[in-house]
Coordinates of C-alpha atoms and ligand atoms in Angstrom, one line a residue:
M714 CA 6.9 -1.9 -2.3
K715 CA 4.9 -3.3 0.6
I716 CA 6.1 -6.5 2.3
H717 CA 4.3 -8.8 4.8
E718 CA 4.5 -8.7 8.5
Y719 CA 6.4 -11.9 8.7
Q720 CA 9.1 -10.5 6.3
S721 CA 9.2 -7.3 8.3
R722 CA 9.7 -9.2 11.5
D723 CA 12.6 -11.1 9.9
L724 CA 14.2 -7.8 9.0
L725 CA 13.6 -6.3 12.5
Q726 CA 15.3 -9.4 14.0
K727 CA 18.2 -9.1 11.6
F728 CA 18.8 -5.6 12.8
G729 CA 18.6 -6.5 16.4
V730 CA 15.0 -5.7 17.5
P731 CA 13.6 -8.4 19.8
V732 CA 10.6 -10.2 18.2
P733 CA 8.7 -13.2 19.6
P734 CA 9.4 -16.4 17.6
A735 CA 6.8 -17.3 14.9
E736 CA 6.1 -19.6 12.0
V737 CA 4.6 -18.9 8.6
V738 CA 1.8 -21.4 7.5
D739 CA -0.9 -21.7 4.9
T740 CA -3.2 -24.4 6.2
P741 CA -5.2 -24.9 9.5
D742 CA -3.3 -28.1 10.2
Q743 CA 0.0 -26.4 9.8
A744 CA -1.2 -23.7 12.2
A745 CA -2.0 -26.4 14.8
A746 CA 1.5 -27.9 14.3
A747 CA 3.1 -24.5 14.6
Y748 CA 1.3 -23.9 17.9
T749 CA 2.7 -27.1 19.3
K750 CA 6.2 -26.4 17.9
L751 CA 6.3 -22.9 19.4
G752 CA 5.6 -24.3 22.8
S753 CA 3.9 -21.2 24.2
K754 CA 0.6 -21.4 26.0
L755 CA -0.6 -18.2 24.4
C756 CA -0.1 -17.9 20.6
V757 CA -1.5 -15.4 18.0
V758 CA -2.8 -16.4 14.6
K759 CA -2.4 -13.5 12.2
A760 CA -3.5 -12.9 8.5
Q761 CA -0.6 -12.0 6.3
V762 CA -2.0 -9.3 3.9
H763 CA -0.7 -6.0 2.7
A764 CA -3.2 -4.1 4.8
G765 CA -3.3 -2.8 8.3
G766 CA -6.1 -2.8 10.9
R767 CA -6.3 -6.6 10.8
G768 CA -7.1 -6.8 14.5
K769 CA -10.3 -4.8 13.9
G770 CA -11.3 -7.0 11.0
G771 CA -10.9 -10.4 12.8
G772 CA -7.5 -11.1 11.2
V773 CA -5.6 -11.4 14.5
K774 CA -6.8 -14.1 17.0
L775 CA -5.3 -15.2 20.3
V776 CA -5.3 -18.9 20.9
R777 CA -4.5 -21.2 23.8
S778 CA -4.4 -24.7 22.3
A779 CA -3.5 -26.4 19.0
D780 CA -7.2 -26.9 18.3
E781 CA -8.0 -23.3 18.8
A782 CA -5.1 -22.4 16.5
R783 CA -6.5 -24.7 13.8
D784 CA -10.0 -23.2 14.2
A785 CA -8.7 -19.6 14.1
A786 CA -6.7 -20.4 11.0
K787 CA -9.7 -22.0 9.3
A788 CA -11.9 -18.9 10.1
I789 CA -9.3 -16.4 8.9
L790 CA -8.5 -18.3 5.6
A791 CA -12.2 -18.9 4.9
K792 CA -13.1 -15.5 3.5
P793 CA -11.6 -12.2 2.3
L794 CA -10.4 -10.0 5.2
V795 CA -12.2 -6.7 5.5
T796 CA -10.4 -4.1 7.6
P797 CA -10.7 -0.3 7.9
Q798 CA -7.9 -0.2 5.2
T799 CA -9.2 -2.6 2.6
G800 CA -12.5 -1.4 1.2
P801 CA -15.7 -3.4 1.6
E802 CA -14.7 -6.3 -0.7
G803 CA -11.7 -7.1 1.5
V804 CA -8.5 -8.9 0.5
P805 CA -7.9 -12.7 0.2
V806 CA -5.8 -14.3 2.8
N807 CA -3.3 -16.9 1.6
K808 CA -0.7 -17.0 4.4
L809 CA -0.9 -16.9 8.2
L810 CA 1.7 -16.2 10.9
V811 CA 1.5 -18.1 14.1
A812 CA 3.5 -16.2 16.7
A813 CA 4.3 -16.9 20.3
G814 CA 1.9 -14.7 22.3
V815 CA 3.0 -12.3 24.9
D816 CA 1.3 -10.8 28.0
I817 CA 1.1 -7.0 27.5
E818 CA 1.5 -4.4 30.2
K819 CA 1.3 -1.5 27.8
E820 CA 1.4 -0.8 24.0
Y821 CA 3.6 1.8 22.4
Y822 CA 4.0 3.1 18.9
I823 CA 7.3 3.8 17.1
A824 CA 8.0 4.4 13.5
I825 CA 10.5 6.0 11.1
A826 CA 8.9 7.7 8.1
V827 CA 9.9 10.3 5.6
D828 CA 9.0 13.9 6.5
R829 CA 8.6 15.4 3.1
G830 CA 8.3 18.9 4.4
G831 CA 11.4 18.6 6.5
G832 CA 13.3 16.7 3.9
T833 CA 14.5 14.1 6.5
P834 CA 13.5 10.8 8.0
V835 CA 11.5 11.4 11.2
L836 CA 11.1 9.2 14.3
I837 CA 7.5 9.1 15.3
A838 CA 6.6 7.7 18.7
S839 CA 3.6 7.5 21.1
S840 CA 2.8 6.0 24.5
E841 CA -0.7 5.4 23.1
G842 CA 0.2 2.6 20.7
G843 CA -2.1 -0.2 19.5
M844 CA -5.1 -0.4 17.3
D845 CA -6.4 3.1 17.8
I846 CA -3.2 5.0 16.8
E847 CA -4.9 6.7 13.9
Q848 CA -7.6 8.0 16.3
V849 CA -5.0 9.2 18.7
A850 CA -3.2 11.1 15.9
H851 CA -6.4 12.7 14.9
D852 CA -7.9 13.6 18.3
T853 CA -4.8 14.3 20.4
P854 CA -1.9 15.0 18.1
D855 CA 0.1 16.3 21.1
R856 CA 0.4 12.6 22.2
I857 CA 2.5 11.9 19.1
L858 CA 6.2 12.7 19.4
R859 CA 8.3 13.6 16.3
E860 CA 12.1 13.7 16.2
P861 CA 13.8 14.5 12.9
I862 CA 16.7 12.1 12.1
D863 CA 19.9 13.0 10.3
P864 CA 19.9 10.8 7.2
V865 CA 23.7 10.6 7.2
A866 CA 24.6 10.4 10.9
G867 CA 21.5 8.4 11.9
V868 CA 20.0 8.7 15.3
H869 CA 22.2 10.0 18.1
P870 CA 21.9 8.1 21.5
Y871 CA 20.7 11.3 23.3
E872 CA 17.8 11.7 20.8
A873 CA 16.8 8.0 21.3
R874 CA 17.0 8.5 25.1
K875 CA 15.0 11.7 24.9
V876 CA 12.2 9.9 23.1
A877 CA 12.4 6.9 25.6
F878 CA 11.9 9.4 28.5
A879 CA 9.2 11.2 26.8
L880 CA 7.3 7.9 26.3
G881 CA 7.4 7.5 30.1
L882 CA 9.6 4.4 30.0
Q883 CA 11.5 3.6 33.2
G884 CA 14.6 1.9 34.5
K885 CA 15.9 -0.9 32.2
Q886 CA 13.2 -0.1 29.7
I887 CA 15.2 3.0 28.7
G888 CA 18.2 1.1 27.5
Q889 CA 16.0 -1.5 25.7
A890 CA 14.1 1.4 23.9
V891 CA 17.4 3.1 22.9
R892 CA 18.6 -0.1 21.3
I893 CA 15.3 -0.7 19.5
I894 CA 15.1 2.8 18.2
T895 CA 18.8 2.7 17.0
S896 CA 18.2 -0.6 15.3
L897 CA 15.0 0.6 13.6
V898 CA 16.8 3.7 12.2
S899 CA 19.6 1.5 10.9
L900 CA 17.1 -0.7 9.2
F901 CA 15.2 2.2 7.7
L902 CA 18.4 3.8 6.3
Q903 CA 20.1 0.6 5.1
T904 CA 17.1 -0.9 3.4
D905 CA 16.0 2.4 1.8
A906 CA 12.7 2.1 3.4
S907 CA 10.0 4.7 3.2
L908 CA 8.3 3.4 6.4
A909 CA 9.5 1.2 9.2
E910 CA 6.7 0.9 11.9
I911 CA 6.3 -1.1 15.1
N912 CA 2.8 -1.0 16.4
P913 CA 2.5 -2.1 19.0
L914 CA 5.9 -2.2 20.7
V915 CA 4.9 -3.8 24.0
V916 CA 6.2 -3.8 27.5
T917 CA 5.6 -7.2 29.1
P918 CA 4.7 -7.5 32.8
A919 CA 7.6 -7.6 35.3
D920 CA 8.9 -10.9 36.4
D921 CA 12.0 -12.1 38.4
A922 CA 14.2 -12.2 35.3
N923 CA 13.0 -8.9 34.0
P924 CA 11.9 -6.6 36.9
D925 CA 11.2 -3.8 34.5
G926 CA 9.5 -6.0 31.9
R927 CA 10.7 -6.6 28.3
L928 CA 10.2 -4.5 25.2
L929 CA 9.1 -6.6 22.2
A930 CA 7.9 -5.8 18.7
I931 CA 4.7 -7.8 18.1
D932 CA 3.7 -6.2 14.8
A933 CA 5.7 -4.6 12.1
K934 CA 5.1 -2.8 8.8
I935 CA 7.9 -1.9 6.4
D936 CA 7.5 -0.2 3.0
L937 CA 10.5 -0.1 0.7
D938 CA 11.3 2.6 -1.8
D939 CA 10.7 1.1 -5.3
N940 CA 13.2 3.5 -6.8
A941 CA 16.0 2.1 -4.6
L942 CA 15.1 -1.6 -5.0
F943 CA 17.7 -2.0 -7.7
R944 CA 20.3 -1.7 -4.9
H945 CA 18.7 -4.6 -2.9
K946 CA 18.5 -7.9 -4.8
D947 CA 17.7 -9.6 -1.5
L948 CA 14.8 -7.3 -0.7
Q949 CA 13.4 -7.6 -4.3
A950 CA 12.8 -11.2 -3.5
L951 CA 10.3 -10.2 -0.8
H952 CA 7.8 -9.0 -3.5
D953 CA 4.5 -11.0 -3.3
P954 CA 2.8 -10.7 -6.7
T955 CA -0.5 -12.2 -5.3
E956 CA -1.0 -9.0 -3.4
D957 CA -0.8 -6.8 -6.5
D958 CA -3.8 -5.5 -8.4
P959 CA -3.9 -7.7 -11.5
D960 CA -4.9 -4.8 -13.8
E961 CA -2.0 -2.7 -12.5
V962 CA 0.4 -5.6 -13.2
R963 CA -1.0 -6.0 -16.8
A964 CA -0.5 -2.3 -17.4
Q965 CA 3.1 -2.4 -16.1
E966 CA 3.9 -5.2 -18.5
H967 CA 2.9 -2.9 -21.4
G968 CA 4.8 0.1 -20.1
L969 CA 1.6 1.9 -19.0
S970 CA 1.3 3.7 -15.6
Y971 CA -2.1 2.7 -14.3
I972 CA -3.7 3.2 -10.9
S973 CA -7.3 2.1 -10.3
L974 CA -9.5 4.7 -8.5
D975 CA -13.0 4.8 -7.1
G976 CA -14.9 6.8 -9.8
N977 CA -16.7 5.9 -13.0
I978 CA -14.9 7.8 -15.8
G979 CA -12.1 5.8 -17.3
C980 CA -9.3 8.1 -18.5
L981 CA -6.7 7.5 -21.2
V982 CA -4.1 10.2 -21.3
N983 CA -0.4 10.6 -22.4
G984 CA 1.9 12.2 -19.8
A985 CA 1.5 12.1 -16.0
G986 CA 1.0 15.9 -15.8
L987 CA -1.8 15.9 -18.4
A988 CA -3.3 12.8 -16.7
M989 CA -3.5 14.8 -13.4
A990 CA -4.9 17.8 -15.2
T991 CA -7.5 15.6 -16.9
M992 CA -8.6 14.1 -13.6
D993 CA -8.8 17.6 -12.1
I994 CA -11.0 18.9 -14.9
I995 CA -13.3 15.9 -14.7
K996 CA -13.8 16.6 -11.0
L997 CA -14.3 20.3 -11.7
H998 CA -17.2 19.4 -13.9
G999 CA -18.7 17.0 -11.3
G1000 CA -17.3 13.7 -12.5
E1001 CA -15.1 11.1 -10.7
P1002 CA -12.2 9.4 -12.4
A1003 CA -12.1 5.6 -12.4
N1004 CA -8.4 5.5 -12.9
F1005 CA -5.2 7.3 -13.6
L1006 CA -3.7 6.1 -16.9
D1007 CA -0.6 7.5 -18.5
V1008 CA 0.2 5.7 -21.8
G1009 CA 3.6 7.5 -21.9
G1010 CA 5.2 9.5 -24.6
S1011 CA 6.0 6.8 -27.1
A1012 CA 3.1 4.4 -26.7
S1013 CA 2.6 1.8 -29.5
E1014 CA -0.8 1.0 -30.9
A1015 CA -0.6 -2.4 -29.2
A1016 CA 0.1 -0.8 -25.8
V1017 CA -2.7 1.7 -26.2
T1018 CA -5.1 -1.0 -27.3
E1019 CA -4.2 -2.9 -24.1
A1020 CA -4.9 0.3 -22.1
F1021 CA -8.4 0.4 -23.5
R1022 CA -8.9 -3.3 -22.7
I1023 CA -7.9 -2.6 -19.1
I1024 CA -10.2 0.4 -18.8
L1025 CA -13.2 -1.3 -20.5
N1026 CA -12.6 -4.4 -18.3
D1027 CA -13.3 -2.4 -15.2
P1028 CA -17.0 -2.8 -14.2
K1029 CA -17.0 0.6 -12.6
V1030 CA -16.4 2.4 -15.9
E1031 CA -19.5 4.2 -17.2
G1032 CA -17.7 6.4 -19.7
V1033 CA -14.2 6.8 -21.2
M1034 CA -12.4 10.1 -21.8
V1035 CA -9.4 10.1 -24.0
N1036 CA -7.1 13.2 -23.8
I1037 CA -4.0 13.1 -26.0
F1038 CA -1.6 15.8 -26.7
G1039 CA 0.4 14.5 -29.6
G1040 CA 4.1 15.3 -29.2
I1041 CA 6.3 12.2 -29.6
A1042 CA 3.1 10.2 -29.3
K1043 CA 1.1 10.6 -32.5
C1044 CA -2.6 11.3 -32.5
D1045 CA -3.2 8.9 -35.4
T1046 CA -1.6 6.0 -33.4
I1047 CA -4.1 6.7 -30.6
A1048 CA -7.0 6.9 -33.1
A1049 CA -6.0 3.6 -34.6
A1050 CA -5.9 2.0 -31.2
I1051 CA -9.3 3.4 -30.4
I1052 CA -10.7 1.8 -33.5
T1053 CA -8.9 -1.5 -32.8
A1054 CA -10.3 -1.5 -29.2
A1055 CA -13.8 -0.7 -30.6
K1056 CA -13.6 -3.6 -32.9
E1057 CA -12.3 -6.0 -30.3
V1058 CA -14.0 -5.0 -27.1
G1059 CA -16.6 -2.5 -28.2
F1060 CA -17.4 0.8 -26.6
T1061 CA -20.9 0.3 -25.1
V1062 CA -20.3 3.2 -22.8
P1063 CA -20.0 6.9 -23.9
L1064 CA -16.6 7.8 -25.3
V1065 CA -15.3 11.4 -25.5
V1066 CA -12.1 12.0 -27.5
R1067 CA -10.0 15.1 -27.4
L1068 CA -6.9 15.0 -29.6
E1069 CA -4.4 17.8 -30.3
G1070 CA -0.9 18.0 -31.7
T1071 CA 1.1 15.8 -34.0
N1072 CA -0.9 14.1 -36.8
V1073 CA -4.2 15.4 -35.4
E1074 CA -5.7 15.8 -38.9
P1075 CA -5.1 12.2 -40.1
A1076 CA -6.3 11.1 -36.6
R1077 CA -9.6 13.0 -37.0
N1078 CA -10.1 11.5 -40.5
L1079 CA -9.5 8.0 -39.1
L1080 CA -12.1 8.4 -36.4
E1081 CA -14.5 10.0 -38.8
G1082 CA -14.2 7.0 -41.1
A1083 CA -14.8 4.6 -38.2
K1084 CA -17.9 6.2 -36.9
G1085 CA -19.9 3.0 -37.6
D1086 CA -17.7 1.1 -35.1
L1087 CA -17.8 4.0 -32.5
P1088 CA -21.5 4.8 -32.1
T1089 CA -21.0 6.3 -28.6
M1090 CA -18.1 8.6 -29.6
Q1091 CA -18.2 12.4 -29.3
I1092 CA -15.3 14.7 -30.1
G1093 CA -14.2 17.3 -27.5
S1094 CA -13.0 20.5 -29.1
D1095 CA -10.9 21.3 -26.0
L1096 CA -10.4 19.9 -22.5
T1097 CA -13.3 21.8 -20.9
D1098 CA -15.7 20.8 -23.7
A1099 CA -14.5 17.2 -23.4
A1100 CA -15.1 17.1 -19.7
K1101 CA -18.5 18.7 -20.0
K1102 CA -19.5 16.2 -22.7
M1103 CA -18.3 13.3 -20.6
T1104 CA -20.1 14.2 -17.4
A1105 CA -23.3 15.1 -19.4
A1106 CA -23.1 11.7 -21.3
I1107 CA -22.8 9.8 -18.0
A1108 CA -25.6 11.8 -16.3
A1109 CA -27.9 11.2 -19.3
Ligands
GDP1262 P1 -3.0 -4.9 13.3 O1 -4.4 -4.8 13.8 O2 -3.1 -5.3 11.8 O3 -2.2 -3.8 13.5 O4 -2.4 -6.2 14.0 P2 -1.5 -6.3 15.3 O5 -0.5 -7.4 15.1 O6 -0.9 -5.0 15.8 O7 -2.5 -6.9 16.4 C1 -3.6 -6.1 16.9 C2 -3.7 -6.2 18.3 O8 -3.8 -7.5 18.8 C3 -2.5 -5.6 19.1 O9 -2.6 -4.2 19.2 C4 -2.6 -6.3 20.4 O10 -3.5 -5.6 21.3 C5 -3.2 -7.7 20.1 N1 -2.2 -8.7 20.1 C6 -1.4 -9.0 19.0 N2 -0.4 -9.9 19.4 C7 -0.6 -10.1 20.7 C8 0.0 -10.9 21.7 O11 1.0 -11.6 21.5 N3 -0.5 -10.9 23.0 C9 -1.6 -10.1 23.3 N4 -2.0 -10.1 24.6 N5 -2.2 -9.3 22.4 C10 -1.8 -9.3 21.2
MN1263 MN1 -0.4 -3.3 14.5

């Protein structure tokens, strides 16, 4: 589960990472009031969306007066935010964070993620933090430090110090970095996070009170492991349904696993493995799947009909491929759902159906009898034949 920056900042603070004060608002006037309340000459107005790269898309604006804060808020709320991570249509912005701004001497990157290969959490750090970290990782991977973390013992102080030195931090910065790294690891482990990232972690310019500057987290991104959320009632409350894909939510409510993709062939399959194989074979024959959809092993006719509604509702879909291996799910249930969907929504796009297994004969008879309602239907004799018919029908 993804959470917002403001929620991530609250968690960081709770675990002892220093974060500048901030206010969450949802109107331009509230943004102006928050500027005044924060009492910092420099403030930052930031779009709260579940996508990174906001700075590059105009979703992070530095302001120096209440009027500037109001104008910045108005501009950010006015239209969907397009960033390198959102796709061209962008994402709507409903909430803003107004944070006390800080002067920056240098930007660093630190994160804890899961190293699947190593089977451990891993501390990732770089002295080249900020908005171009993806570019740094791509062009100069040696500038990214990686330190595996023991999932039971957590981070040892000497490991945190090693990373702080490797980042080139000096004097009092070292102790601050060790505390921040230790806090971040505790947060990661205790919340069952899959990612806890601070980018940038900044060093502020030296002043009399802080001759080595201060280390502060000015952006945070935390992803929580869905499979562990049952252990964290307080974290479940951080879920923001307005950020979810409405079709994916609809599917979930009917017990369907649905993920929208970029292609044009809608897929309806039972079983995650078969769904993957179906997507592979569509691609092998030159097609592009529009979605992953697993109706599950024991799908009811109502759930499968809903699945067709979701697929046919997607304007990208130019063809629908049904691939069912009837085990617990019965082929005739799926056939009945195809016919219901055809009567309700109508298949104006090509439909290719491949059914095999339990009750396949009654299913074929049902489809045969409903040909009038299914003018675009073809039957695939096997998976390859179905994929070929599907890609040919779309190309035609
Ligand atoms: P992201 O682009 O979504 O990762 O948003 P960030 O919160 O990381 O902000 C992007 C960039 O804006 C940062 O890398 C900083 O360079 C700049 N920025 C954000 N907050 C401040 C601030 O308080 N002071 C200054 N000077 N720059 C900031
Ligand atoms: Mn950032």
